[in-house]
Coordinates of C-alpha atoms and ligand atoms in Angstrom, one line a residue:
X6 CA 27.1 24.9 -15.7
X7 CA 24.4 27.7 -15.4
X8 CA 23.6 30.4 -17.8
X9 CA 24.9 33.2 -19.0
X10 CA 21.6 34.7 -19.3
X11 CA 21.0 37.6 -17.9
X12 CA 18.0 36.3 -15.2
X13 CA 18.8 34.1 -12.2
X14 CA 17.8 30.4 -13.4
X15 CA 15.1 29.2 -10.2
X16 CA 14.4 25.6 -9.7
X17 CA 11.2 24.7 -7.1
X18 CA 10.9 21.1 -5.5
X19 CA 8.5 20.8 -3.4
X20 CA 6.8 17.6 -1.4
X21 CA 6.3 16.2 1.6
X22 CA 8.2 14.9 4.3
X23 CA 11.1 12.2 3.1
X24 CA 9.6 12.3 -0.5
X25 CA 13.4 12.6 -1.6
X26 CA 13.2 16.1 -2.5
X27 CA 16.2 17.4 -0.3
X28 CA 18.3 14.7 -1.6
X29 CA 17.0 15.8 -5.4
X30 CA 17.6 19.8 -4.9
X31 CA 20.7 19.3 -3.6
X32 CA 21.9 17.2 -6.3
X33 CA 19.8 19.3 -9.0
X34 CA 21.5 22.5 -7.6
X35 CA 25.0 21.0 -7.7
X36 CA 24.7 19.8 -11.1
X37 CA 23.8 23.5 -12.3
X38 CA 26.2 25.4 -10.9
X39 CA 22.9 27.1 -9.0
X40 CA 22.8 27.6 -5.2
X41 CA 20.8 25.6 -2.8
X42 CA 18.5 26.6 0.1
X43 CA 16.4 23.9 2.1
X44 CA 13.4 25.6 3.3
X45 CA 12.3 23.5 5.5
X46 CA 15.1 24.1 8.0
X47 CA 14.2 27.8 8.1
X48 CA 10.6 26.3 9.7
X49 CA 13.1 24.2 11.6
X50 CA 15.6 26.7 13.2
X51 CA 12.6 28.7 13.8
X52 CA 11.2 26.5 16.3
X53 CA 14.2 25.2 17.6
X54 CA 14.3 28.8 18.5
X55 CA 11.0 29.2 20.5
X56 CA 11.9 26.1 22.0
X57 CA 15.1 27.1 23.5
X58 CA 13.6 30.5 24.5
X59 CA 11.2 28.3 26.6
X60 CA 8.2 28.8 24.1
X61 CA 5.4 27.1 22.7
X62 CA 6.0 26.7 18.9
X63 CA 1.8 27.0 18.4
X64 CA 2.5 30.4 19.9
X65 CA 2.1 32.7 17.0
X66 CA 3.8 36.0 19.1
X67 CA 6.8 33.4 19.8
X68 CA 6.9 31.8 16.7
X69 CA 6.9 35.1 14.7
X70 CA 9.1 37.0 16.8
X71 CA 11.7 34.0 16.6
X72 CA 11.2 33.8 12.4
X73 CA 12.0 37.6 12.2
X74 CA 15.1 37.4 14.0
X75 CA 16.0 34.3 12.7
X76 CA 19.7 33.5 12.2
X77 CA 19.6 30.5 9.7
X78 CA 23.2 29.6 10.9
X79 CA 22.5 29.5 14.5
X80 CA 22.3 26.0 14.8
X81 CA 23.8 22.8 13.0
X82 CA 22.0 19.6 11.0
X83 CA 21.7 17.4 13.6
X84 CA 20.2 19.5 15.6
X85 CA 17.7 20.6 12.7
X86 CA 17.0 17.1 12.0
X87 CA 15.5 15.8 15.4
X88 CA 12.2 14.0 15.5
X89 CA 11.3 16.8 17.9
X90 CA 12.2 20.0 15.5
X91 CA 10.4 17.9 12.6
X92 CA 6.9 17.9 14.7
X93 CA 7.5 22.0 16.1
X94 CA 8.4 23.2 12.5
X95 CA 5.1 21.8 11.1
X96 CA 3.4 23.9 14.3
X97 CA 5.0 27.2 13.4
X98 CA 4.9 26.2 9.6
X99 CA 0.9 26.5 10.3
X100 CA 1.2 29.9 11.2
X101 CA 0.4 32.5 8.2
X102 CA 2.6 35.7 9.8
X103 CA 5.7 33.0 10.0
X104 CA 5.6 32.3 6.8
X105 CA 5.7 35.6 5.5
X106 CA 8.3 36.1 8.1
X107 CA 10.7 33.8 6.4
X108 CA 9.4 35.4 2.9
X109 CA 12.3 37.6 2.1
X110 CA 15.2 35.6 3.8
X111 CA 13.7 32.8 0.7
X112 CA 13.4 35.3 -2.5
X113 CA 16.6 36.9 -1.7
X114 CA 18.3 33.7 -2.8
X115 CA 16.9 33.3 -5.9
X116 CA 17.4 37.1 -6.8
X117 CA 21.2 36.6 -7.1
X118 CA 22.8 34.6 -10.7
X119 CA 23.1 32.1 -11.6
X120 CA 20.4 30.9 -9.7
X121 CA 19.0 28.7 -6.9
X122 CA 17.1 25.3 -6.4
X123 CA 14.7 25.5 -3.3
X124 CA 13.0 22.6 -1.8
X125 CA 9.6 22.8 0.5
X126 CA 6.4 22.9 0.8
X127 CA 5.3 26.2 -1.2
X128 CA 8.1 27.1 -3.3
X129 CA 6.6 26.5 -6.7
X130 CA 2.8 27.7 -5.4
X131 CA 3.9 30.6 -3.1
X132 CA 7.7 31.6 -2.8
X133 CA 8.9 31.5 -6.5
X134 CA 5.6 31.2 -9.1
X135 CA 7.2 32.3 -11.6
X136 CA 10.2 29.5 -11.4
X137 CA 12.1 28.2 -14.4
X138 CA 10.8 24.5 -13.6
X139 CA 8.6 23.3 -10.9
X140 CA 8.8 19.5 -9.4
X141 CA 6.2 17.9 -7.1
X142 CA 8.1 14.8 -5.1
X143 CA 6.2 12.0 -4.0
X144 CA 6.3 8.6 -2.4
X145 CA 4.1 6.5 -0.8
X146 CA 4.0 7.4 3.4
X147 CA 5.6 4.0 4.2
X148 CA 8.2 4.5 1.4
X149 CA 8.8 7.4 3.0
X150 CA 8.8 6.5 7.1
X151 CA 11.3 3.5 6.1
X152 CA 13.6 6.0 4.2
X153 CA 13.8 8.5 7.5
X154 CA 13.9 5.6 9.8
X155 CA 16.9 4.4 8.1
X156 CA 18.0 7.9 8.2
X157 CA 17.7 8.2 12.3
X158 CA 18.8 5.0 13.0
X159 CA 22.2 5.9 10.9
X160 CA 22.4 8.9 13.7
X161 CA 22.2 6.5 16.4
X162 CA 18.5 7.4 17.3
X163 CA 16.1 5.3 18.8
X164 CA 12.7 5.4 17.6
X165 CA 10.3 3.1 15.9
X166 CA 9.3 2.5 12.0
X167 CA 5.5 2.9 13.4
X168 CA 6.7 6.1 15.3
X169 CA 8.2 7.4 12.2
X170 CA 5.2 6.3 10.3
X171 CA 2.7 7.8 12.3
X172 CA 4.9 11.1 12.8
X173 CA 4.8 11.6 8.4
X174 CA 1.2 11.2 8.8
X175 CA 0.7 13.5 11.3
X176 CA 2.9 16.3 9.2
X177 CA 1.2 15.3 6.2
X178 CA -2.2 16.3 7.4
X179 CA -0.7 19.4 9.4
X180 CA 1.1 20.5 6.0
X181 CA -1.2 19.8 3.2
X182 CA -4.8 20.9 5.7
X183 CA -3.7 24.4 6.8
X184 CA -5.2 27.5 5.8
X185 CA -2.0 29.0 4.2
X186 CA 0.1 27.6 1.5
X187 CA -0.8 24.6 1.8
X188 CA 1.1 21.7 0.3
X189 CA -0.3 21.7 -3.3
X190 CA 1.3 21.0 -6.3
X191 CA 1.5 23.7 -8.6
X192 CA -0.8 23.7 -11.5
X193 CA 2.3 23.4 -14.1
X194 CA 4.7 21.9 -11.5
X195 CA 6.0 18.2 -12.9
X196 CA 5.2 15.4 -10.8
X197 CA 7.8 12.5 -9.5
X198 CA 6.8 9.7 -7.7
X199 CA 9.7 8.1 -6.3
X200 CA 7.9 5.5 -4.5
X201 CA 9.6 2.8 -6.8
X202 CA 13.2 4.6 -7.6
X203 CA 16.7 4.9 -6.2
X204 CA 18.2 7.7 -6.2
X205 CA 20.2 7.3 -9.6
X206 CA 17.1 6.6 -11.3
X207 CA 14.8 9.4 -9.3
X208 CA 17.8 11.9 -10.3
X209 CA 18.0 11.2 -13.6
X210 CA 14.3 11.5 -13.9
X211 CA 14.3 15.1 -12.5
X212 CA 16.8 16.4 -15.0
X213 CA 14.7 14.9 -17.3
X214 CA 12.0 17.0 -16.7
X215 CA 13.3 19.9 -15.8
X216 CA 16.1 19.7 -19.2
X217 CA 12.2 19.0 -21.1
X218 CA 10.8 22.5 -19.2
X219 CA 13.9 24.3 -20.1
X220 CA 14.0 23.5 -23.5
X221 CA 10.5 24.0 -24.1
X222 CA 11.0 27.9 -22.6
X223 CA 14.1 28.5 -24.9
X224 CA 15.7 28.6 -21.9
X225 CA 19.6 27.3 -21.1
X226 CA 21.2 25.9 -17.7
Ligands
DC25 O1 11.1 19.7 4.6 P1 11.2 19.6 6.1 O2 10.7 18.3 6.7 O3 12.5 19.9 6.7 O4 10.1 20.7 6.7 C1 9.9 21.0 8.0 C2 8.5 21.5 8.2 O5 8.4 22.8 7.7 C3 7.4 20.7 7.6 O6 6.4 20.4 8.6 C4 6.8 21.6 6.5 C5 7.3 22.9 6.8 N1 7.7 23.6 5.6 C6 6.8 24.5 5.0 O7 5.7 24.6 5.5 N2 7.1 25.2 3.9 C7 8.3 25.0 3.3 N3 8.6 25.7 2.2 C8 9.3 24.1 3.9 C9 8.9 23.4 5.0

């Protein structure tokens, strides 16, 4: 369980698309007692939003407007999870006043104790540098189309491997080449390729590196 210390206990995972992160912070979180926030459907809802409004999710007026009255409940998973909503959250992800937007709506979870795990892009560079333990998710882009293939074809979804493929390299080059937080690794964040691992294995070797950080901090989870 987490901490009774007296600070919340923060967690960052961060990497790109299908890198196994979600999966990983979810788990991480659960295993902590610590609450759990994907960030990536906050760029999602957001222009899920402009798009229902009848916007262009490149619009920065629409894009921020939507992220400032954003109502992270508003809509459900599936919805979220759409091969259309993935390419319009990396358009409004691009834009700097959205993401500062969202900001607030991101630290106020990991004000509150025990604690949080976030996943995205930024989190250990941007939303929380001063996290307990960073992690940096990889996996090889094919690794990683297969994995969300798998994923929409379990939803009943029609498209492609080389659709899916060629829709993680797009976001790849969208998320890691714009101006603004940028999808970096930390400098002290802890690197994971999970090219190679299930998700036992790639679990097992995230607490393993964040139970290293912790201990190395004197601090407890
Ligand atoms: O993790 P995801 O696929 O649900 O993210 C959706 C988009 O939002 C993706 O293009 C990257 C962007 N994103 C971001 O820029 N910063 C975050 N902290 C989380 C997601």
């Amino acid at each position: 369980m987490a901490a009774a210390t007296a600070t919340p206990l923060v967690i960052a995972v961060d990497g790109p698309a299908a890198s196994g992160k979600g999966t990983l912070a979810r788990r991480l979180a659960a295993h902590y007692g610590l609450a759990y926030l994907d960030t990536g459907s906050l760029y999602r809802a957001t222009a899920l939003a402009v798009m229902l409004a009848g916007g262009d999710p490149a619009d920065e007026a629409a894009a921020v407007h939507a992220a400032q009255a954003l109502d992270p409940a508003r809509f459900t998973d599936e919805q979220l999870r759409t091969p259309g909503a993935s390419e319009a959250a990396s358009k409004v992800a691009a834009i700097p006043a959205v993401r500062t937007a969202l900001l607030d709506l991101q630290r106020t979870v990991t004000s509150k104790l025990p604690g949080a795990v976030l996943d995205g892009r930024d989190i250990g560079t941007v939303v929380c540098p001063d996290a307990d333990a960073k992690l940096f998710i990889t996996a090889a882009p094919e690794t990683r189309a297969q994995r969300r293939h798998l994923e929409h074809a379990g939803r009943g979804e029609d498209i492609s491997y080389e659709e899916v493929l060629a829709d993680i390299r797009r976001r790849d080059e969208r998320d890691s080449g714009r101006a603004v937080a940028p999808l970096v690794p930390a400098a002290d964040a802890h690197l994971l390729d999970t090219t190679e691992l299930g998700i036992e294995a790639a679990f097992q070797a995230a607490l393993d590196l964040i139970e290293g950080v912790l201990r190395e901090r004197g601090r407890s989870a």
